[in-house]
Amino acid sequence: MSLSDDKKMSTPRKPDDYTQRMKNTLREQDQIFMEVVSRNAELEKRIKELEYENWQLRSIADSLKKDLKASGSKYKDLEDSIDHLKIEHESFKSENPLVFCLLDGDGCIFSEEYLKQGHEGGALAAEQLSKGVMKYLRTNVEGSYTGAKIVTMVFLSKTGMESVLYRNGICRPEEFSAFMNGFGGAHPLFSVVDVGMGKEAADHKIREYLETFTKLPQTVKVFFGGSHDNGYYGTLAALQTLGHRQKLVLVQSYSQIGREISALKLPVLDIPGLFMPEKLDRRPILKKIHAVSDSVLLTLDQQLSPKSPKTPSRKKKAKARHNTGDSISSIDQILYPISNLEKLDEIGLVEIRLPCVDHHFSDRGCITKDCPCSHEDSLTEAERERLKDLALSTPCRYTNQDCECPFNITCNYGHQCPRGARCDSWLAGTCKFTGLSMHA
């Protein structure tokens, strides 16, 4: 070891430096200790908070477990109740299945062969309808519905339908009444509902019955006989939207189903020969009058022209007919141009006398004193038909005064204006059909 090294080792350090370092070290230790104590206090506080939160969560969890257990028990009870109700519901449906057949009588008109048979025809029509419905159920519906009750209802205006059938030469009013009695009496659940007069009377009733019956849980099928009328589209579409499509079946009467109803693509029941395939003319007299009127005036014109210089020209007559309408609206229009019979006699013309309506068509005969009409029985069948049509185009004096006609449908005179609601003369206040119901 050198002398210089010994000197270095033997030289002592300054006490102030050592003391200062010790103080600094102790100060740092105190600071670290305080931080540790503070941090430990914070951690202990957080631990207590977490323990409290844990206690709360455990309490909530225990409560939820209890509630869940109770809910599970309630849920099971509810499931059992639902299953029980389902069983009862299915049992009720299977024990009391209902099938409804709702027919709009204005469009579902039974065939002439049934109508002409009266009471017996009504019973036969009811039997054929029932067989057709049961056959459809056996072949198109799953399950056994042999015990299903078939409720059949026909909605129509009895008076209006009697008139249409009578004027179209299908059957007489008494035959139709007997038919309806036979149909309704064929089964306790078969009925005919007379809705009275009114264009939409049957439609309103059918819509309500259709909605009510379709929504019943025990209803298996609803056979609806109104496919000819697009007015039922809204009701059928609504029932289909509500999930009742599987219950609806259309009963086809006319050969063509309404375009809007056809778009619903509902199943169709067609019973051949049960209903008329084509629509009947509600006022057949109109077509016949148009065909007859000109020929009648021409005949009178030919009788007058050889001897009467005052006979109006053909152009003037055509103009007169144009002013009064497209066709004859009453027998008076034939009589009035030559109504001055005395003047005709004075100028030497042959007396023109129309056949007497009451003499030819009334059961009581003509009771008019000094009747100006002809009572000769030399009319051909075609002439009788023309006379009948012309009589129906003359207003009934009872109905024209808003009184009840004692002869009703058998009356030989008109209860409705041939032009109906579109009569220009009625709108102008000059039509001879003045009764309140004569332009309905």
XYZ file of C-alpha atoms in Angstrom:
440
model
C 0.000 0.000 0.000
C 1.415 3.401 -0.875
C 1.798 6.353 1.421
C -0.797 8.346 -0.497
C -3.415 5.666 0.034
C -2.834 5.607 3.755
C -3.424 9.285 3.880
C -6.697 8.984 2.133
C -7.996 6.277 4.445
C -6.962 8.046 7.509
C -8.756 11.269 6.529
C -12.200 11.348 8.363
C -15.472 12.555 6.656
C -17.235 15.664 7.748
C -19.966 14.962 10.361
C -22.382 17.480 8.831
C -22.664 15.620 5.580
C -23.514 12.336 7.237
C -26.087 13.828 9.506
C -27.768 15.597 6.655
C -28.036 12.408 4.644
C -29.524 10.569 7.590
C -32.129 13.248 8.062
C -33.059 13.116 4.413
C -33.345 9.361 4.551
C -35.548 9.455 7.647
C -37.688 12.126 6.089
C -38.224 9.984 2.970
C -39.057 6.968 5.140
C -41.592 8.978 7.113
C -43.165 10.195 3.900
C -43.367 6.687 2.469
C -44.821 5.373 5.730
C -47.486 8.057 5.779
C -48.433 7.305 2.202
C -48.660 3.590 3.005
C -50.814 4.280 6.050
C -53.083 6.621 4.056
C -53.365 4.170 1.196
C -54.095 1.352 3.609
C -56.827 3.406 5.231
C -58.376 4.068 1.804
C -58.209 0.381 0.923
C -59.809 -0.606 4.193
C -62.586 1.899 3.590
C -63.127 0.571 0.039
C -63.123 -2.995 1.350
C -65.860 -2.087 3.798
C -67.854 -0.432 0.998
C -67.431 -3.482 -1.211
C -68.416 -5.754 1.625
C -71.553 -3.665 2.154
C -72.333 -3.708 -1.548
C -71.742 -7.439 -1.616
C -74.121 -7.835 1.274
C -76.714 -5.790 -0.535
C -76.298 -7.761 -3.752
C -76.567 -11.017 -1.871
C -79.730 -9.804 -0.198
C -81.163 -8.788 -3.575
C -80.087 -12.093 -5.096
C -81.746 -14.025 -2.287
C -84.915 -11.970 -2.732
C -84.845 -12.551 -6.498
C -84.365 -16.249 -5.971
C -87.393 -16.319 -3.743
C -89.414 -14.284 -6.263
C -88.230 -16.474 -9.116
C -89.210 -19.555 -7.219
C -92.642 -18.065 -6.524
C -92.967 -16.893 -10.167
C -92.011 -20.321 -11.386
C -94.757 -21.783 -9.293
C -97.243 -19.205 -10.583
C -96.053 -19.757 -14.162
C -96.586 -23.468 -13.790
C -100.034 -22.829 -12.380
C -100.826 -20.539 -15.323
C -99.544 -23.117 -17.796
C -101.743 -25.740 -16.179
C -104.739 -23.368 -16.383
C -104.052 -22.607 -20.057
C -103.738 -26.286 -20.882
C -106.976 -26.954 -19.065
C -108.734 -24.157 -20.958
C -107.366 -25.454 -24.248
C -108.709 -28.892 -23.481
C -112.095 -27.463 -22.566
C -112.060 -25.251 -25.672
C -111.254 -28.140 -28.011
C -113.792 -30.308 -26.236
C -116.420 -27.577 -26.610
C -115.613 -27.196 -30.310
C -115.697 -30.923 -30.987
C -118.887 -31.465 -28.991
C -120.740 -28.426 -30.386
C -119.398 -27.732 -33.895
C -121.436 -25.195 -35.832
C -121.664 -24.674 -39.569
C -123.392 -21.560 -40.882
C -124.807 -21.069 -44.346
C -125.761 -17.453 -45.054
C -127.413 -16.772 -48.417
C -128.204 -13.437 -50.014
C -131.575 -14.263 -51.558
C -131.245 -11.498 -54.158
C -128.326 -13.335 -55.773
C -128.811 -16.928 -54.647
C -132.113 -17.539 -56.425
C -133.143 -21.173 -56.388
C -133.706 -22.859 -59.729
C -137.057 -22.656 -61.440
C -137.649 -26.399 -61.141
C -137.636 -26.076 -57.337
C -139.651 -22.838 -57.206
C -142.482 -24.174 -59.345
C -142.928 -27.170 -57.016
C -143.904 -24.903 -54.160
C -143.681 -26.455 -50.703
C -142.182 -29.705 -51.949
C -139.613 -27.804 -54.000
C -138.545 -25.845 -50.927
C -137.959 -29.043 -48.965
C -135.996 -30.556 -51.858
C -133.852 -27.429 -52.212
C -133.070 -27.491 -48.483
C -132.093 -31.160 -48.764
C -129.790 -30.534 -51.739
C -128.138 -27.605 -49.980
C -127.577 -29.647 -46.827
C -126.111 -32.548 -48.813
C -123.753 -30.215 -50.662
C -122.494 -28.658 -47.432
C -121.975 -32.027 -45.693
C -120.141 -33.407 -48.724
C -117.804 -30.423 -48.669
C -117.119 -30.909 -44.952
C -116.318 -34.608 -45.417
C -113.902 -34.020 -48.265
C -112.261 -30.709 -47.325
C -112.270 -30.406 -43.532
C -109.990 -32.389 -41.241
C -111.690 -34.156 -38.360
C -115.107 -35.647 -37.980
C -117.958 -33.164 -38.129
C -120.776 -35.552 -38.834
C -122.593 -34.179 -35.784
C -122.177 -30.539 -36.778
C -125.292 -28.410 -36.684
C -125.928 -26.590 -39.959
C -127.636 -23.238 -39.439
C -128.985 -21.927 -42.748
C -130.441 -18.465 -43.249
C -131.738 -16.894 -46.461
C -132.046 -13.087 -46.428
C -134.358 -11.469 -48.965
C -137.205 -9.072 -49.574
C -140.134 -11.447 -49.991
C -142.351 -8.917 -51.749
C -139.573 -7.778 -54.059
C -138.550 -11.320 -54.979
C -142.155 -12.349 -55.601
C -142.463 -9.442 -58.002
C -139.254 -10.287 -59.875
C -140.122 -13.968 -60.216
C -143.682 -13.223 -61.255
C -142.745 -10.658 -63.885
C -140.084 -12.955 -65.311
C -142.610 -15.755 -65.636
C -140.777 -18.047 -63.191
C -143.535 -18.700 -60.653
C -146.573 -17.106 -59.086
C -146.451 -15.396 -55.664
C -148.351 -18.218 -53.952
C -145.894 -20.756 -55.363
C -142.946 -18.750 -54.053
C -144.545 -18.416 -50.611
C -145.140 -22.162 -50.515
C -141.531 -22.740 -51.570
C -140.215 -20.545 -48.748
C -142.447 -22.316 -46.234
C -141.173 -25.669 -47.450
C -137.554 -24.509 -47.242
C -137.901 -23.050 -43.760
C -139.866 -26.036 -42.509
C -137.380 -28.606 -43.794
C -135.268 -28.306 -40.628
C -135.528 -26.368 -37.354
C -132.261 -24.563 -38.144
C -133.341 -23.520 -41.661
C -135.013 -20.125 -41.875
C -135.957 -17.388 -44.322
C -135.488 -13.800 -43.115
C -137.722 -11.230 -44.793
C -135.709 -7.988 -44.583
C -138.491 -5.849 -46.055
C -138.140 -3.253 -48.789
C -134.910 -1.362 -49.264
C -131.948 -1.697 -51.593
C -129.355 -2.446 -48.892
C -131.616 -4.009 -46.243
C -130.394 -7.563 -46.841
C -126.737 -6.495 -47.194
C -126.588 -4.831 -43.765
C -128.069 -7.827 -41.977
C -125.878 -10.352 -43.782
C -122.695 -8.420 -42.956
C -123.511 -8.395 -39.232
C -124.414 -12.075 -39.142
C -121.324 -12.962 -41.185
C -118.962 -11.164 -38.792
C -120.643 -12.496 -35.649
C -120.877 -16.142 -36.703
C -117.381 -16.302 -38.201
C -115.748 -15.114 -34.967
C -117.446 -17.738 -32.767
C -114.876 -20.304 -31.522
C -117.163 -23.281 -32.194
C -117.729 -22.242 -35.816
C -116.162 -24.744 -38.207
C -117.175 -23.179 -41.513
C -119.282 -20.306 -42.797
C -120.714 -20.898 -46.272
C -121.443 -17.478 -47.703
C -123.821 -17.055 -50.624
C -123.022 -13.513 -51.672
C -120.137 -13.958 -54.076
C -122.074 -12.138 -56.804
C -121.959 -8.813 -54.913
C -118.622 -6.998 -54.601
C -120.176 -4.972 -51.783
C -119.256 -7.799 -49.398
C -115.554 -7.566 -50.280
C -114.674 -5.315 -47.325
C -116.252 -7.617 -44.743
C -114.666 -10.756 -46.203
C -111.246 -9.101 -46.485
C -111.408 -7.915 -42.861
C -112.300 -11.405 -41.602
C -109.460 -12.845 -43.634
C -107.026 -10.330 -42.135
C -108.161 -11.272 -38.611
C -107.172 -14.886 -39.261
C -110.555 -16.426 -40.119
C -109.788 -17.300 -43.730
C -109.890 -21.042 -43.013
C -113.528 -20.714 -41.928
C -114.853 -18.986 -45.064
C -116.319 -20.763 -48.103
C -118.140 -19.044 -50.964
C -121.382 -20.544 -52.265
C -121.500 -19.996 -56.014
C -124.852 -19.050 -57.492
C -124.247 -17.043 -60.663
C -121.791 -18.436 -63.178
C -119.508 -15.441 -62.569
C -118.156 -14.478 -59.141
C -117.652 -10.767 -58.416
C -114.241 -9.613 -59.567
C -113.105 -8.154 -56.225
C -114.359 -11.130 -54.223
C -112.703 -13.497 -56.694
C -109.375 -11.785 -55.939
C -109.580 -13.069 -52.329
C -109.167 -16.622 -53.707
C -111.480 -18.172 -51.117
C -112.632 -21.784 -51.598
C -115.902 -22.194 -53.481
C -118.816 -24.604 -53.043
C -120.747 -25.184 -56.254
C -123.951 -27.254 -56.095
C -124.991 -27.876 -59.728
C -128.606 -27.085 -60.531
C -129.511 -25.627 -57.143
C -129.380 -21.934 -58.090
C -130.092 -19.923 -61.228
C -126.795 -19.336 -63.049
C -127.771 -15.956 -64.487
C -129.176 -12.794 -62.950
C -132.877 -12.111 -63.458
C -134.041 -8.854 -64.974
C -135.549 -6.770 -62.168
C -137.771 -4.850 -64.603
C -138.371 -7.088 -67.630
C -141.130 -4.742 -68.732
C -138.564 -2.132 -69.799
C -137.063 -4.252 -72.562
C -140.469 -5.290 -73.849
C -141.790 -1.722 -73.867
C -138.841 -0.518 -75.917
C -139.490 -3.292 -78.399
C -143.256 -2.751 -78.550
C -143.744 1.013 -78.294
C -142.595 2.015 -81.788
C -144.527 -0.808 -83.444
C -147.746 0.210 -81.631
C -147.414 3.853 -82.679
C -146.615 2.770 -86.223
C -149.787 0.660 -86.334
C -151.887 3.618 -85.159
C -150.118 5.854 -87.634
C -150.997 3.504 -90.472
C -154.655 3.465 -89.393
C -154.875 7.248 -89.250
C -152.858 8.249 -92.325
C -155.162 7.102 -95.170
C -158.106 9.305 -94.144
C -156.860 12.033 -91.882
C -155.167 15.023 -93.456
C -154.379 16.335 -89.963
C -152.248 13.363 -89.032
C -148.870 14.613 -87.749
C -145.884 13.806 -89.909
C -143.509 11.002 -88.959
C -140.809 13.546 -88.085
C -143.118 15.416 -85.729
C -144.120 12.161 -84.055
C -140.498 11.184 -83.647
C -139.808 14.595 -82.131
C -142.780 14.235 -79.781
C -141.580 10.811 -78.677
C -138.116 12.234 -78.118
C -139.527 14.973 -75.896
C -141.549 12.553 -73.789
C -138.834 9.910 -73.386
C -137.223 7.042 -75.249
C -140.239 4.768 -74.955
C -143.886 4.640 -73.950
C -144.321 5.099 -70.210
C -148.082 4.460 -70.092
C -151.074 3.485 -72.181
C -152.143 7.130 -72.033
C -149.273 8.022 -74.367
C -150.941 5.858 -76.998
C -154.442 7.151 -76.295
C -153.684 10.863 -75.949
C -152.615 11.518 -79.566
C -156.030 10.189 -80.704
C -158.025 10.763 -77.528
C -160.614 12.977 -79.234
C -162.633 9.995 -80.483
C -165.703 12.111 -81.208
C -163.712 14.245 -83.626
C -162.382 11.124 -85.296
C -165.922 9.846 -85.723
C -166.928 13.149 -87.243
C -164.310 12.831 -89.961
C -165.339 9.282 -90.655
C -162.466 7.339 -89.126
C -162.808 3.833 -87.788
C -162.983 3.912 -84.004
C -159.694 2.847 -82.469
C -160.234 0.890 -79.241
C -157.468 -0.722 -77.228
C -158.174 -4.059 -75.558
C -159.505 -3.827 -72.000
C -156.866 -4.807 -69.451
C -159.331 -5.802 -66.713
C -161.377 -7.871 -69.138
C -158.391 -9.907 -70.242
C -156.349 -10.219 -67.037
C -158.479 -9.518 -63.947
C -160.261 -12.396 -62.218
C -163.183 -10.097 -61.471
C -163.448 -8.935 -65.077
C -164.163 -5.387 -66.190
C -166.538 -3.471 -63.903
C -166.219 -0.102 -65.670
C -169.554 1.207 -66.915
C -169.494 2.060 -70.625
C -165.887 0.885 -70.877
C -164.297 2.550 -73.924
C -161.922 -0.369 -74.472
C -162.449 -3.475 -76.549
C -163.673 -6.681 -74.862
C -163.102 -8.934 -77.854
C -161.310 -12.174 -77.062
C -159.459 -12.423 -80.352
C -156.021 -11.472 -79.009
C -153.077 -13.696 -79.822
C -150.632 -14.719 -77.100
C -148.109 -12.158 -78.339
C -150.753 -9.422 -78.263
C -151.736 -10.412 -74.726
C -148.099 -10.114 -73.624
C -147.822 -6.660 -75.228
C -151.025 -5.542 -73.535
C -149.787 -6.846 -70.179
C -146.509 -4.944 -70.553
C -148.318 -1.752 -71.511
C -150.648 -2.137 -68.534
C -147.671 -2.502 -66.194
C -146.281 0.723 -67.618
C -149.419 2.552 -66.432
C -149.305 3.606 -62.739
C -151.526 1.765 -60.289
C -154.014 4.313 -58.928
C -153.599 3.010 -55.364
C -149.790 3.014 -55.282
C -149.738 6.312 -57.146
C -151.547 7.870 -54.163
C -149.244 6.141 -51.640
C -152.008 3.736 -50.623
C -151.680 -0.001 -50.209
C -152.807 -1.778 -53.360
C -155.484 -4.379 -52.466
C -154.297 -6.596 -55.328
C -150.594 -6.374 -54.367
C -148.388 -8.391 -56.727
C -151.299 -9.608 -58.837
C -152.205 -6.037 -59.762
C -152.264 -5.575 -63.535
C -150.893 -2.040 -63.356
C -147.451 -0.712 -62.568
C -146.142 -0.195 -59.034
C -142.759 1.015 -60.308
C -141.822 3.510 -63.008
C -140.179 1.607 -65.887
C -137.336 4.107 -65.919
C -136.669 3.738 -62.189
C -134.558 6.267 -60.308
C -133.120 7.593 -63.587
C -136.472 8.870 -64.823
C -135.925 12.374 -66.209
C -139.633 13.144 -66.045
C -139.676 12.300 -62.340
C -136.753 14.628 -61.699
C -138.604 17.306 -63.632
C -141.832 16.618 -61.730
C -143.827 15.522 -64.793
C -143.775 11.713 -64.499
C -147.181 10.041 -64.113
C -145.709 7.667 -61.508
C -146.079 9.980 -58.512
C -146.064 7.528 -55.577
C -143.178 7.895 -53.138
C -142.007 4.320 -53.675
C -142.472 4.196 -57.444
C -138.944 5.343 -58.344
C -136.973 3.344 -55.756
